[in-house]
XYZ file of C-alpha atoms in Angstrom:
215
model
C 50.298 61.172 53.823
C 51.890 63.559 50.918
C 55.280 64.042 51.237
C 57.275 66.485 49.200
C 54.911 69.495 48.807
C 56.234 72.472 46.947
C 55.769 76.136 48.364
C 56.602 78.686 45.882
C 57.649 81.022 49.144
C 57.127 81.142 52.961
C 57.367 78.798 55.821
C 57.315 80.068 59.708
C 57.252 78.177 62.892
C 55.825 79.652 66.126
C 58.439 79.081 68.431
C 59.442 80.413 71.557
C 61.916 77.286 72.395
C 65.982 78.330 72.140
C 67.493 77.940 69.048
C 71.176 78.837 68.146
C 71.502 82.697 67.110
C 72.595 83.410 63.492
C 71.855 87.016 63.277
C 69.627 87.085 59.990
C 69.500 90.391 58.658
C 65.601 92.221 58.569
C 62.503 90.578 57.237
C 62.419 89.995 54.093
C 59.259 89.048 51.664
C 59.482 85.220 50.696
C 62.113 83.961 48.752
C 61.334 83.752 44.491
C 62.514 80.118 44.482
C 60.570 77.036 45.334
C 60.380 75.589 49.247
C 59.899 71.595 49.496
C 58.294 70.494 52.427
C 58.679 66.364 53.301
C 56.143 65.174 56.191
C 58.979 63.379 57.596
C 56.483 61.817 60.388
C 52.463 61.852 61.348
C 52.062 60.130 64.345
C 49.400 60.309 67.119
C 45.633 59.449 68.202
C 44.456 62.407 66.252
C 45.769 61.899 63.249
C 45.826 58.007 62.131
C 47.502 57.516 58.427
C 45.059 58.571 55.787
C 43.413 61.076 58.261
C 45.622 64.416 58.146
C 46.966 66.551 54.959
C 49.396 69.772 54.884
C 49.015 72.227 51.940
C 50.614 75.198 51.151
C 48.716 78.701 50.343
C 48.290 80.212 46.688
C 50.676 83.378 48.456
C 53.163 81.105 50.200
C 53.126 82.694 53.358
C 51.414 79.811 55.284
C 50.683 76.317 54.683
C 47.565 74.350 56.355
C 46.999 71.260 58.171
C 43.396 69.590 57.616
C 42.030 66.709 59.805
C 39.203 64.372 59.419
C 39.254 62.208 62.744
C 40.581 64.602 65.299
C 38.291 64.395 68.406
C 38.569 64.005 71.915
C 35.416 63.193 74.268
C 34.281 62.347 77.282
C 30.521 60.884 78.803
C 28.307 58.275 77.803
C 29.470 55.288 75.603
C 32.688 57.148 75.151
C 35.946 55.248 75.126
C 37.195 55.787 78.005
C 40.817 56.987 76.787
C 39.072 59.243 73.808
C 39.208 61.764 76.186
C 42.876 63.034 75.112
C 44.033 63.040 71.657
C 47.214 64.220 69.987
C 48.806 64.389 66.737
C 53.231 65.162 65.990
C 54.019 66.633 62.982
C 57.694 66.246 61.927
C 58.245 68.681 58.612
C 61.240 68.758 56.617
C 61.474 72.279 55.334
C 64.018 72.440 52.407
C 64.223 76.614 51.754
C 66.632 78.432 49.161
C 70.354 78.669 50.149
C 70.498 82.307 51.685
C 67.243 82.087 53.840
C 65.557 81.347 57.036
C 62.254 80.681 58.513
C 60.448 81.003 61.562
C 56.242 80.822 62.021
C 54.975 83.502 63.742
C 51.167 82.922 64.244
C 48.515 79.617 64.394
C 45.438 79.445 63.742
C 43.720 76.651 65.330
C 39.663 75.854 64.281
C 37.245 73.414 64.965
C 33.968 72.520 66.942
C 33.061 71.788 70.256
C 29.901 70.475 72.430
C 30.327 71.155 75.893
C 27.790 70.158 78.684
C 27.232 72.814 81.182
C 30.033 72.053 83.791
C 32.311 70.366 81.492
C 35.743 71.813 80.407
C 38.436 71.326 77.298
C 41.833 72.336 76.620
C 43.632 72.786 73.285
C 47.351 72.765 73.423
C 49.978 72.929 71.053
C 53.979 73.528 71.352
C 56.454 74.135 68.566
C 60.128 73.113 68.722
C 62.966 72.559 66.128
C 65.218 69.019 65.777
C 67.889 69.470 68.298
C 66.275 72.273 70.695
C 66.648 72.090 74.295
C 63.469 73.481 75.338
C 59.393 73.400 74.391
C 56.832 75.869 75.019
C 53.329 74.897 75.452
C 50.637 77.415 73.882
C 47.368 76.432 76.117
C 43.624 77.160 75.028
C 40.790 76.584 77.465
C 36.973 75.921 76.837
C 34.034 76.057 79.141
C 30.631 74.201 79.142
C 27.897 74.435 77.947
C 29.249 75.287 74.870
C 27.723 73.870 71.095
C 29.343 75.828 68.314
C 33.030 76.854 66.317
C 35.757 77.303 68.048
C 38.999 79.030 67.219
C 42.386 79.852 68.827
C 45.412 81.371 67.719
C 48.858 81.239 68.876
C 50.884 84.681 68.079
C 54.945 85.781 68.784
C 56.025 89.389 68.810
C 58.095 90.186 65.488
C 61.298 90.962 67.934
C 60.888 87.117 69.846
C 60.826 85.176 66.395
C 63.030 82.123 66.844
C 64.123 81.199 63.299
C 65.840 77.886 62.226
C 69.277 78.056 61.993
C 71.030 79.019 58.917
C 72.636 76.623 56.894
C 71.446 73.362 59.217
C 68.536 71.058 58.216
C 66.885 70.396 61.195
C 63.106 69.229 61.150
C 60.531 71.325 62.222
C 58.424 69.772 65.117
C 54.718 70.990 65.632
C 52.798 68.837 68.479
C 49.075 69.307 68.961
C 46.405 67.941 71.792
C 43.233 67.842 72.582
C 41.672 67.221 75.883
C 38.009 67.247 77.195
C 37.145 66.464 80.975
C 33.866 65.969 82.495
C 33.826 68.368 85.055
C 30.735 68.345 87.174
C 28.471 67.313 83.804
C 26.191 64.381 83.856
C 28.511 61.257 83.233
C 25.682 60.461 80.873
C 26.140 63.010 78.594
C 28.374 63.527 75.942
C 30.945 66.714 75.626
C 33.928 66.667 72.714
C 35.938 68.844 71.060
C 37.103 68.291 67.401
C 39.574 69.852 65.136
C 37.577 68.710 62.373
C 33.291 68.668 61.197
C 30.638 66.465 59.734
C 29.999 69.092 57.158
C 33.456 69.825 55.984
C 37.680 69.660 57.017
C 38.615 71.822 59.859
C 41.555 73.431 59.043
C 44.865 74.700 61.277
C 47.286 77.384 59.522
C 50.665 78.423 60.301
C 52.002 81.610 59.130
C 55.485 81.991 58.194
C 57.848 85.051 58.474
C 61.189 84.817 56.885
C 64.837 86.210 56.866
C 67.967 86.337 55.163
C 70.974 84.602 56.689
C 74.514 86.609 57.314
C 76.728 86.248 53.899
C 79.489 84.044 54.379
């Protein structure tokens, strides 16, 4: 897994959990200087080593998570504990002295086949190092299904929770994926993937930032 990726200007965090108020003044575009981002940590079912990437956007106002091996399913020869899978992301977001961050929107894609009766959830809940609190964002998805799926996770400009100014703390994104039979055939098969045989599926955050109060 990459560590030390270089944005050239935004990164946000959907997050509804507390974080200690600083105040930053109004919304301001991305900072000039460069933003290093350290995967700290990659752990989970989801997202073995060698299986997930984060990238950062041309614009720097979002950076993007691509898996190769994230699936969940149920029925058949399945494993029977394939039917949940999760991945943690732990980022280390180093921004310019001056400036906060906070992501205001997720985009979540992938694929699903559902047999008639069967059901899957996609979940995901965004917290900073040190906060009290974590809100889940919950997606659900009804057989028979066969095709793309996307969800997106949004906060209201005025409910931003931004990382507090002047404090490293890591950002924290957790993501799952759950399929359950339902009243399908046992035989058949149902999953849910946040990736494709044909190409990466690919999850984006958003980013909004601020300035912090001058000392």
């Amino acid at each position: 897994m990459a560590s030390g990726l270089l944005l050239g200007g935004a990164v946000a965090a959907l997050v509804t959990a507390a974080v200690p108020a600083h105040n930053p003044s109004s919304i301001v575009d991305p900072p000039p200087d460069r933003i290093v981002i350290d995967v700290a940590t990659v752990n989970g079912s989801g997202c073995r080593p060698g299986t997930a990437a984060v990238a950062v956007s041309e614009d720097n106002t979002a950076f993007t998570v691509t898996y190769s091996e994230y699936l969940a399913q149920v029925g058949g020869n399945s494993d029977p504990t394939a039917f949940r899978k999760n991945c943690q992301l732990s980022l280390i977001v180093h921004v310019p002295q001056g400036f906060t961050y906070a992501i205001a929107q997720a985009d979540y894609r992938g694929f699903a086949s559902l047999q008639a009766g069967a059901n899957a959830v996609q979940r995901a809940s965004y917290y900073f190092q040190g906060s009290s609190q974590t809100v889940f964002k919950n997606h659900t998805f009804t057989g028979a299904l066969n095709d793309n799926w996307q969800a997106t996770d949004t906060t209201d400009w005025a409910n931003l929770v931004y990382a507090p100014c002047g404090v490293q703390r890591n950002f924290n994104i957790n993501t799952e994926l759950r399929v359950n039979a339902g009243t399908s055939s046992p035989s058949r098969v149902s999953f849910m993937a946040m990736d494709s045989t044909d190409g990466d599926i690919n999850t984006v955050y958003h980013m909004a930032w601020k300035e912090c109060p001058a000392k």
